Amino acid sequence: MSFGLTNSPSVFQRYIYNVFRDLIKENVVMIYLDDLVISSENETQGIERLQRVLKTASEYGLELNIKKCQFLKREIEFLGHRIKDGKLYASPSNINAVMNFPAPKCTKDIRSYLGLTGYFRKFIPHC
């Protein structure tokens, strides 16, 4: 599907949600557009869940790009976050963006900076 059309991403997201609906409800897979994350407690569960996701994808004729796949990782980056041992962290690239943000020179710059840093508020204790 071409994502150049305005509604294409939302149509695709809805389709993918419908394909994997049961697995999403069971917390087997998280999906954002064409990015899928399969969480598990251990390697055995990870392989079983991967098989279920691949079977579902196959039933709907969906193909995966093996070059973009990563399997059985203990740490991943997903949607601007680092996920490790079941915990959410700010990704190093996003931390660098905050650290290297130019000093605000006007009201618009301050708003941009506050928007950027406000996103990371959840990672700062006592904020």
Tab-separated table of C-alpha atoms in Angstrom, residues 74-125:
chain	number	residue	atom	x	y	z
A	74	ARG	CA	16.637	-8.686	25.403
A	75	GLU	CA	16.687	-4.987	24.543
A	76	ILE	CA	14.997	-3.105	21.694
A	77	GLU	CA	14.214	0.401	20.499
A	78	PHE	CA	10.561	0.920	19.612
A	79	LEU	CA	8.764	4.184	18.891
A	80	GLY	CA	11.518	6.306	20.371
A	81	HIS	CA	11.858	4.245	23.531
A	82	ARG	CA	14.329	1.669	24.711
A	83	ILE	CA	12.701	-1.402	26.244
A	84	LYS	CA	14.838	-3.631	28.433
A	85	ASP	CA	13.820	-6.254	30.991
A	86	GLY	CA	10.196	-5.144	30.720
A	87	LYS	CA	11.011	-1.515	31.562
A	88	LEU	CA	10.726	1.589	29.421
A	89	TYR	CA	13.619	4.041	29.039
A	90	ALA	CA	14.292	7.082	26.893
A	91	SER	CA	16.301	6.079	23.843
A	92	PRO	CA	19.890	7.358	23.700
A	93	SER	CA	19.193	9.119	20.389
A	94	ASN	CA	16.334	11.077	21.958
A	95	ILE	CA	18.450	11.991	24.972
A	96	ASN	CA	21.089	13.312	22.575
A	97	ALA	CA	18.428	15.375	20.786
A	98	VAL	CA	17.542	17.081	24.079
A	99	MET	CA	21.173	17.573	25.067
A	100	ASN	CA	22.072	19.064	21.666
A	101	PHE	CA	18.967	21.228	21.277
A	102	PRO	CA	20.063	24.790	20.479
A	103	ALA	CA	19.468	27.454	23.111
A	104	PRO	CA	16.005	28.975	22.602
A	105	LYS	CA	16.053	32.469	21.096
A	106	CYS	CA	12.343	33.258	20.922
A	107	THR	CA	8.965	32.144	22.236
A	108	LYS	CA	8.529	29.628	19.420
A	109	ASP	CA	11.898	28.026	20.274
A	110	ILE	CA	10.922	27.800	23.953
A	111	ARG	CA	7.648	26.084	23.035
A	112	SER	CA	9.551	23.610	20.866
A	113	TYR	CA	11.998	22.883	23.673
A	114	LEU	CA	9.221	22.445	26.246
A	115	GLY	CA	7.393	20.097	23.893
A	116	LEU	CA	10.529	18.043	23.374
A	117	THR	CA	11.475	17.872	27.047
A	118	GLY	CA	7.897	17.407	28.257
A	119	TYR	CA	7.769	14.150	26.335
A	120	PHE	CA	10.557	12.801	28.577
A	121	ARG	CA	8.980	13.930	31.849
A	122	LYS	CA	7.987	10.343	32.643
A	123	PHE	CA	11.673	9.367	32.774
A	124	ILE	CA	12.665	12.066	35.279
A	125	PRO	CA	12.097	11.191	38.955
